[in-house]
PDB file of C-alpha atoms in Angstrom:
ATOM      1  CA  ALA A   1     148.061  69.759 167.582  1.00  0.00           C
ATOM      2  CA  ILE A   2     149.278  67.830 164.523  1.00  0.00           C
ATOM      3  CA  LEU A   3     146.770  65.045 165.178  1.00  0.00           C
ATOM      4  CA  ILE A   4     143.909  67.507 165.667  1.00  0.00           C
ATOM      5  CA  GLY A   5     144.842  69.265 162.436  1.00  0.00           C
ATOM      6  CA  PHE A   6     144.968  65.939 160.611  1.00  0.00           C
ATOM      7  CA  LEU A   7     141.562  64.912 161.992  1.00  0.00           C
ATOM      8  CA  THR A   8     140.065  68.317 161.138  1.00  0.00           C
ATOM      9  CA  VAL A   9     141.138  67.929 157.516  1.00  0.00           C
ATOM     10  CA  GLY A  10     140.080  64.284 157.524  1.00  0.00           C
ATOM     11  CA  SER A  11     136.640  65.048 158.929  1.00  0.00           C
ATOM     12  CA  GLN A  12     135.931  67.023 155.759  1.00  0.00           C
ATOM     13  CA  SER A  13     137.099  64.266 153.405  1.00  0.00           C
ATOM     14  CA  PHE A  14     137.699  60.635 154.325  1.00  0.00           C
ATOM     15  CA  LEU A  15     135.779  60.799 157.632  1.00  0.00           C
ATOM     16  CA  SER A  16     132.676  62.408 156.138  1.00  0.00           C
ATOM     17  CA  GLY A  17     129.613  60.412 157.101  1.00  0.00           C
ATOM     18  CA  ALA A  18     131.470  58.752 159.984  1.00  0.00           C
ATOM     19  CA  THR A  19     129.740  61.073 162.432  1.00  0.00           C
ATOM     20  CA  ASN A  20     126.509  59.088 162.259  1.00  0.00           C
ATOM     21  CA  LEU A  21     126.105  56.878 165.308  1.00  0.00           C
ATOM     22  CA  PRO A  22     124.281  53.551 165.499  1.00  0.00           C
ATOM     23  CA  SER A  23     120.859  53.738 167.107  1.00  0.00           C
ATOM     24  CA  ILE A  24     121.885  51.329 169.872  1.00  0.00           C
ATOM     25  CA  VAL A  25     124.429  53.885 171.152  1.00  0.00           C
ATOM     26  CA  GLY A  26     121.690  56.506 171.350  1.00  0.00           C
ATOM     27  CA  ASP A  27     119.425  54.081 173.193  1.00  0.00           C
ATOM     28  CA  VAL A  28     122.112  53.377 175.775  1.00  0.00           C
ATOM     29  CA  ALA A  29     123.054  57.043 176.229  1.00  0.00           C
ATOM     30  CA  SER A  30     119.619  58.603 176.456  1.00  0.00           C
ATOM     31  CA  GLY A  31     117.284  55.693 177.110  1.00  0.00           C
ATOM     32  CA  THR A  32     115.839  54.562 180.411  1.00  0.00           C
ATOM     33  CA  PHE A  33     115.048  51.238 181.990  1.00  0.00           C
ATOM     34  CA  TRP A  34     111.442  50.213 182.531  1.00  0.00           C
ATOM     35  CA  ILE A  35     111.324  51.929 185.938  1.00  0.00           C
ATOM     36  CA  GLY A  36     112.661  55.258 184.670  1.00  0.00           C
ATOM     37  CA  ILE A  37     116.329  54.921 185.653  1.00  0.00           C
ATOM     38  CA  PRO A  38     118.596  56.395 182.930  1.00  0.00           C
ATOM     39  CA  ARG A  39     120.846  53.816 181.304  1.00  0.00           C
ATOM     40  CA  ASN A  40     123.850  56.142 181.233  1.00  0.00           C
ATOM     41  CA  PHE A  41     123.537  56.568 185.017  1.00  0.00           C
ATOM     42  CA  VAL A  42     123.697  52.802 185.486  1.00  0.00           C
ATOM     43  CA  ILE A  43     126.776  52.642 183.225  1.00  0.00           C
ATOM     44  CA  TRP A  44     128.451  55.381 185.269  1.00  0.00           C
ATOM     45  CA  LEU A  45     127.504  53.671 188.534  1.00  0.00           C
ATOM     46  CA  LEU A  46     129.063  50.371 187.425  1.00  0.00           C
ATOM     47  CA  LEU A  47     132.221  52.084 186.152  1.00  0.00           C
ATOM     48  CA  ALA A  48     132.534  54.171 189.332  1.00  0.00           C
ATOM     49  CA  ALA A  49     132.216  51.062 191.506  1.00  0.00           C
ATOM     50  CA  ALA A  50     134.866  49.293 189.411  1.00  0.00           C
ATOM     51  CA  ILE A  51     137.253  52.266 189.626  1.00  0.00           C
ATOM     52  CA  LEU A  52     136.816  52.578 193.397  1.00  0.00           C
ATOM     53  CA  LEU A  53     137.368  48.849 193.811  1.00  0.00           C
ATOM     54  CA  ILE A  54     140.537  48.921 191.701  1.00  0.00           C
ATOM     55  CA  GLN A  55     141.915  51.959 193.528  1.00  0.00           C
ATOM     56  CA  ARG A  56     141.278  50.747 197.062  1.00  0.00           C
ATOM     57  CA  ARG A  57     141.290  46.953 197.011  1.00  0.00           C
ATOM     58  CA  THR A  58     143.843  45.818 194.443  1.00  0.00           C
ATOM     59  CA  GLY A  59     147.601  45.684 194.300  1.00  0.00           C
ATOM     60  CA  TYR A  60     147.458  47.565 191.028  1.00  0.00           C
ATOM     61  CA  GLY A  61     145.751  50.513 192.731  1.00  0.00           C
ATOM     62  CA  LYS A  62     148.366  50.587 195.469  1.00  0.00           C
ATOM     63  CA  ASN A  63     151.153  50.428 192.875  1.00  0.00           C
ATOM     64  CA  LEU A  64     149.555  53.305 190.989  1.00  0.00           C
ATOM     65  CA  TYR A  65     149.504  55.475 194.113  1.00  0.00           C
ATOM     66  CA  ALA A  66     153.094  54.507 194.925  1.00  0.00           C
ATOM     67  CA  ILE A  67     154.313  55.527 191.471  1.00  0.00           C
ATOM     68  CA  GLY A  68     152.424  58.815 191.656  1.00  0.00           C
ATOM     69  CA  ASP A  69     153.848  59.591 195.073  1.00  0.00           C
ATOM     70  CA  ASN A  70     157.472  58.637 194.413  1.00  0.00           C
ATOM     71  CA  ALA A  71     158.420  56.991 191.138  1.00  0.00           C
ATOM     72  CA  GLY A  72     162.034  56.409 192.199  1.00  0.00           C
ATOM     73  CA  ALA A  73     161.118  54.669 195.456  1.00  0.00           C
ATOM     74  CA  SER A  74     158.494  52.548 193.725  1.00  0.00           C
ATOM     75  CA  ARG A  75     161.085  51.405 191.183  1.00  0.00           C
ATOM     76  CA  LEU A  76     163.455  50.449 194.009  1.00  0.00           C
ATOM     77  CA  ALA A  77     160.581  48.541 195.640  1.00  0.00           C
ATOM     78  CA  GLY A  78     160.326  46.374 192.529  1.00  0.00           C
ATOM     79  CA  ILE A  79     157.258  47.891 190.879  1.00  0.00           C
ATOM     80  CA  ARG A  80     157.433  47.727 187.111  1.00  0.00           C
ATOM     81  CA  ARG A  81     156.512  51.333 186.455  1.00  0.00           C
ATOM     82  CA  TRP A  82     156.091  51.085 182.690  1.00  0.00           C
ATOM     83  CA  GLN A  83     153.486  48.315 183.033  1.00  0.00           C
ATOM     84  CA  VAL A  84     151.422  50.201 185.603  1.00  0.00           C
ATOM     85  CA  VAL A  85     151.576  53.425 183.579  1.00  0.00           C
ATOM     86  CA  LEU A  86     150.712  51.612 180.343  1.00  0.00           C
ATOM     87  CA  VAL A  87     147.624  50.056 181.926  1.00  0.00           C
ATOM     88  CA  VAL A  88     146.447  53.372 183.353  1.00  0.00           C
ATOM     89  CA  TYR A  89     146.784  55.049 179.938  1.00  0.00           C
ATOM     90  CA  VAL A  90     144.863  52.227 178.252  1.00  0.00           C
ATOM     91  CA  LEU A  91     142.128  52.415 180.905  1.00  0.00           C
ATOM     92  CA  SER A  92     141.954  56.205 180.563  1.00  0.00           C
ATOM     93  CA  ALA A  93     141.643  55.957 176.786  1.00  0.00           C
ATOM     94  CA  THR A  94     138.942  53.288 177.072  1.00  0.00           C
ATOM     95  CA  LEU A  95     136.926  55.309 179.579  1.00  0.00           C
ATOM     96  CA  GLY A  96     137.406  58.430 177.446  1.00  0.00           C
ATOM     97  CA  GLY A  97     136.102  56.538 174.425  1.00  0.00           C
ATOM     98  CA  ILE A  98     133.032  55.355 176.342  1.00  0.00           C
ATOM     99  CA  ALA A  99     132.381  58.896 177.584  1.00  0.00           C
ATOM    100  CA  GLY A 100     132.822  60.239 174.049  1.00  0.00           C
ATOM    101  CA  LEU A 101     130.291  57.777 172.648  1.00  0.00           C
ATOM    102  CA  LEU A 102     127.757  58.626 175.344  1.00  0.00           C
ATOM    103  CA  LEU A 103     128.283  62.366 174.873  1.00  0.00           C
ATOM    104  CA  ALA A 104     128.072  62.165 171.090  1.00  0.00           C
ATOM    105  CA  SER A 105     124.891  60.145 171.191  1.00  0.00           C
ATOM    106  CA  ARG A 106     123.262  62.580 173.621  1.00  0.00           C
ATOM    107  CA  ALA A 107     124.244  65.426 171.277  1.00  0.00           C
ATOM    108  CA  GLY A 108     122.797  63.542 168.319  1.00  0.00           C
ATOM    109  CA  GLY A 109     126.106  63.092 166.511  1.00  0.00           C
ATOM    110  CA  VAL A 110     129.605  64.432 166.238  1.00  0.00           C
ATOM    111  CA  ALA A 111     129.515  67.864 164.633  1.00  0.00           C
ATOM    112  CA  GLY A 112     133.209  68.536 165.111  1.00  0.00           C
ATOM    113  CA  LEU A 113     136.275  67.773 167.145  1.00  0.00           C
ATOM    114  CA  GLN A 114     135.369  70.388 169.750  1.00  0.00           C
ATOM    115  CA  LEU A 115     132.319  68.547 171.120  1.00  0.00           C
ATOM    116  CA  ALA A 116     133.744  68.155 174.635  1.00  0.00           C
ATOM    117  CA  ASP A 117     136.154  71.110 174.802  1.00  0.00           C
ATOM    118  CA  GLN A 118     133.988  72.914 177.345  1.00  0.00           C
ATOM    119  CA  LEU A 119     134.198  69.878 179.651  1.00  0.00           C
ATOM    120  CA  LEU A 120     138.005  69.747 179.883  1.00  0.00           C
ATOM    121  CA  LEU A 121     138.570  72.435 182.523  1.00  0.00           C
ATOM    122  CA  PRO A 122     135.603  71.382 184.718  1.00  0.00           C
ATOM    123  CA  SER A 123     136.904  67.801 184.755  1.00  0.00           C
ATOM    124  CA  VAL A 124     140.345  68.960 185.933  1.00  0.00           C
ATOM    125  CA  ALA A 125     138.665  71.228 188.497  1.00  0.00           C
ATOM    126  CA  ALA A 126     136.582  68.299 189.776  1.00  0.00           C
ATOM    127  CA  ALA A 127     139.690  66.176 190.276  1.00  0.00           C
ATOM    128  CA  VAL A 128     141.541  68.978 192.101  1.00  0.00           C
ATOM    129  CA  ILE A 129     138.549  69.913 194.272  1.00  0.00           C
ATOM    130  CA  GLY A 130     138.078  66.224 195.067  1.00  0.00           C
ATOM    131  CA  GLY A 131     141.531  66.085 196.628  1.00  0.00           C
ATOM    132  CA  THR A 132     143.590  64.693 193.756  1.00  0.00           C
ATOM    133  CA  SER A 133     146.996  66.316 193.705  1.00  0.00           C
ATOM    134  CA  ILE A 134     148.266  67.452 190.322  1.00  0.00           C
ATOM    135  CA  LEU A 135     151.677  66.541 191.710  1.00  0.00           C
ATOM    136  CA  GLY A 136     150.620  62.874 191.972  1.00  0.00           C
ATOM    137  CA  GLY A 137     150.272  60.216 194.647  1.00  0.00           C
ATOM    138  CA  VAL A 138     147.261  61.669 196.487  1.00  0.00           C
ATOM    139  CA  GLY A 139     143.570  61.566 195.711  1.00  0.00           C
ATOM    140  CA  GLY A 140     140.811  59.218 194.725  1.00  0.00           C
ATOM    141  CA  TYR A 141     137.681  58.820 192.699  1.00  0.00           C
ATOM    142  CA  ALA A 142     135.299  59.146 195.665  1.00  0.00           C
ATOM    143  CA  GLY A 143     136.443  62.729 196.269  1.00  0.00           C
ATOM    144  CA  THR A 144     136.056  63.464 192.574  1.00  0.00           C
ATOM    145  CA  ILE A 145     132.434  62.270 192.662  1.00  0.00           C
ATOM    146  CA  VAL A 146     131.657  64.669 195.526  1.00  0.00           C
ATOM    147  CA  ALA A 147     133.481  67.472 193.694  1.00  0.00           C
ATOM    148  CA  VAL A 148     131.434  66.858 190.533  1.00  0.00           C
ATOM    149  CA  LEU A 149     128.254  67.280 192.560  1.00  0.00           C
ATOM    150  CA  CYS A 150     129.615  70.541 194.021  1.00  0.00           C
ATOM    151  CA  LEU A 151     130.627  71.805 190.576  1.00  0.00           C
ATOM    152  CA  THR A 152     127.190  70.954 189.213  1.00  0.00           C
ATOM    153  CA  VAL A 153     125.640  73.149 191.905  1.00  0.00           C
ATOM    154  CA  LEU A 154     128.212  75.898 191.152  1.00  0.00           C
ATOM    155  CA  ASP A 155     127.405  75.626 187.453  1.00  0.00           C
ATOM    156  CA  LYS A 156     123.692  76.080 188.127  1.00  0.00           C
ATOM    157  CA  ILE A 157     124.396  79.086 190.378  1.00  0.00           C
ATOM    158  CA  LEU A 158     126.624  80.705 187.730  1.00  0.00           C
ATOM    159  CA  THR A 159     123.958  80.079 185.105  1.00  0.00           C
ATOM    160  CA  LEU A 160     121.352  81.797 187.297  1.00  0.00           C
ATOM    161  CA  VAL A 161     123.631  84.738 188.189  1.00  0.00           C
ATOM    162  CA  GLN A 162     124.759  85.374 184.617  1.00  0.00           C
ATOM    163  CA  VAL A 163     121.418  85.995 182.943  1.00  0.00           C
ATOM    164  CA  GLY A 164     121.957  84.848 179.370  1.00  0.00           C
ATOM    165  CA  GLY A 165     124.656  86.450 177.275  1.00  0.00           C
ATOM    166  CA  SER A 166     127.722  84.977 175.628  1.00  0.00           C
ATOM    167  CA  GLY A 167     129.914  85.657 178.657  1.00  0.00           C
ATOM    168  CA  SER A 168     128.281  82.938 180.749  1.00  0.00           C
ATOM    169  CA  GLN A 169     130.583  80.155 179.524  1.00  0.00           C
ATOM    170  CA  ASP A 170     133.624  82.427 179.833  1.00  0.00           C
ATOM    171  CA  LEU A 171     132.743  83.243 183.446  1.00  0.00           C
ATOM    172  CA  LYS A 172     132.465  79.537 184.217  1.00  0.00           C
ATOM    173  CA  LEU A 173     135.862  78.820 182.660  1.00  0.00           C
ATOM    174  CA  ILE A 174     137.459  81.657 184.647  1.00  0.00           C
ATOM    175  CA  THR A 175     135.888  80.303 187.844  1.00  0.00           C
ATOM    176  CA  TYR A 176     137.074  76.749 187.184  1.00  0.00           C
ATOM    177  CA  GLY A 177     140.580  77.997 186.354  1.00  0.00           C
ATOM    178  CA  LEU A 178     140.745  80.070 189.543  1.00  0.00           C
ATOM    179  CA  VAL A 179     139.578  77.099 191.605  1.00  0.00           C
ATOM    180  CA  ILE A 180     142.335  74.913 190.134  1.00  0.00           C
ATOM    181  CA  VAL A 181     145.066  77.522 190.645  1.00  0.00           C
ATOM    182  CA  ILE A 182     144.023  78.430 194.197  1.00  0.00           C
ATOM    183  CA  LEU A 183     143.625  74.833 195.388  1.00  0.00           C
ATOM    184  CA  SER A 184     146.905  73.786 193.766  1.00  0.00           C
ATOM    185  CA  TRP A 185     148.687  76.683 195.487  1.00  0.00           C
ATOM    186  CA  VAL A 186     147.076  75.838 198.840  1.00  0.00           C
ATOM    187  CA  TYR A 187     148.042  72.178 198.468  1.00  0.00           C
ATOM    188  CA  ALA A 188     151.628  73.066 197.628  1.00  0.00           C
ATOM    189  CA  ARG A 189     151.862  75.467 200.590  1.00  0.00           C
ATOM    190  CA  VAL A 190     150.363  72.992 203.050  1.00  0.00           C
ATOM    191  CA  ASN A 191     152.589  70.116 201.980  1.00  0.00           C
ATOM    192  CA  GLY A 192     155.671  72.202 201.239  1.00  0.00           C
ATOM    193  CA  ARG A 193     156.042  70.813 197.720  1.00  0.00           C
ATOM    194  CA  SER A 194     157.095  72.814 194.697  1.00  0.00           C
ATOM    195  CA  LEU A 195     154.800  73.127 191.701  1.00  0.00           C
ATOM    196  CA  ARG A 196     157.807  73.107 189.349  1.00  0.00           C
TER     197      ARG A 196
END
């Protein structure tokens, strides 16, 4: 909250004019290749393949799952937890930065710090629907990809059902929140784990 407040004040003073993006970023985010394939789709495809490869075929991916499942046991097994966690935070920040650049260029610039606020809950819902446990140790990116496709269909259905009006986005947020709560409860009941 302190950082957001600082950036909000800064965006009106020392960051003014910094919301303009280079044209190359816009070309990558909204351009297409000569055969009509969107460039941002190709970027996502390459990143998704890299993430799936890291998760399933590398020792780092196995260490990451081990730490998420049982941090104490992974430490006793000799895994250096702080290194694995540091790398995952750096990768998450890098991927978040790439996504932010692509989103900002599609929107034509950064109007404020709330550009992607409406995407936060759907992204958590996609991870939970895709089988990723919020308790850690279970899940994967392949399930998240399928869940994103399902949520896209759900989003289109909710848009059609709620004809216009300002409540459309609120209804979507309520739906995503209910999905997260219900699936988390079901997961905890099935596996006998506490959500505390």
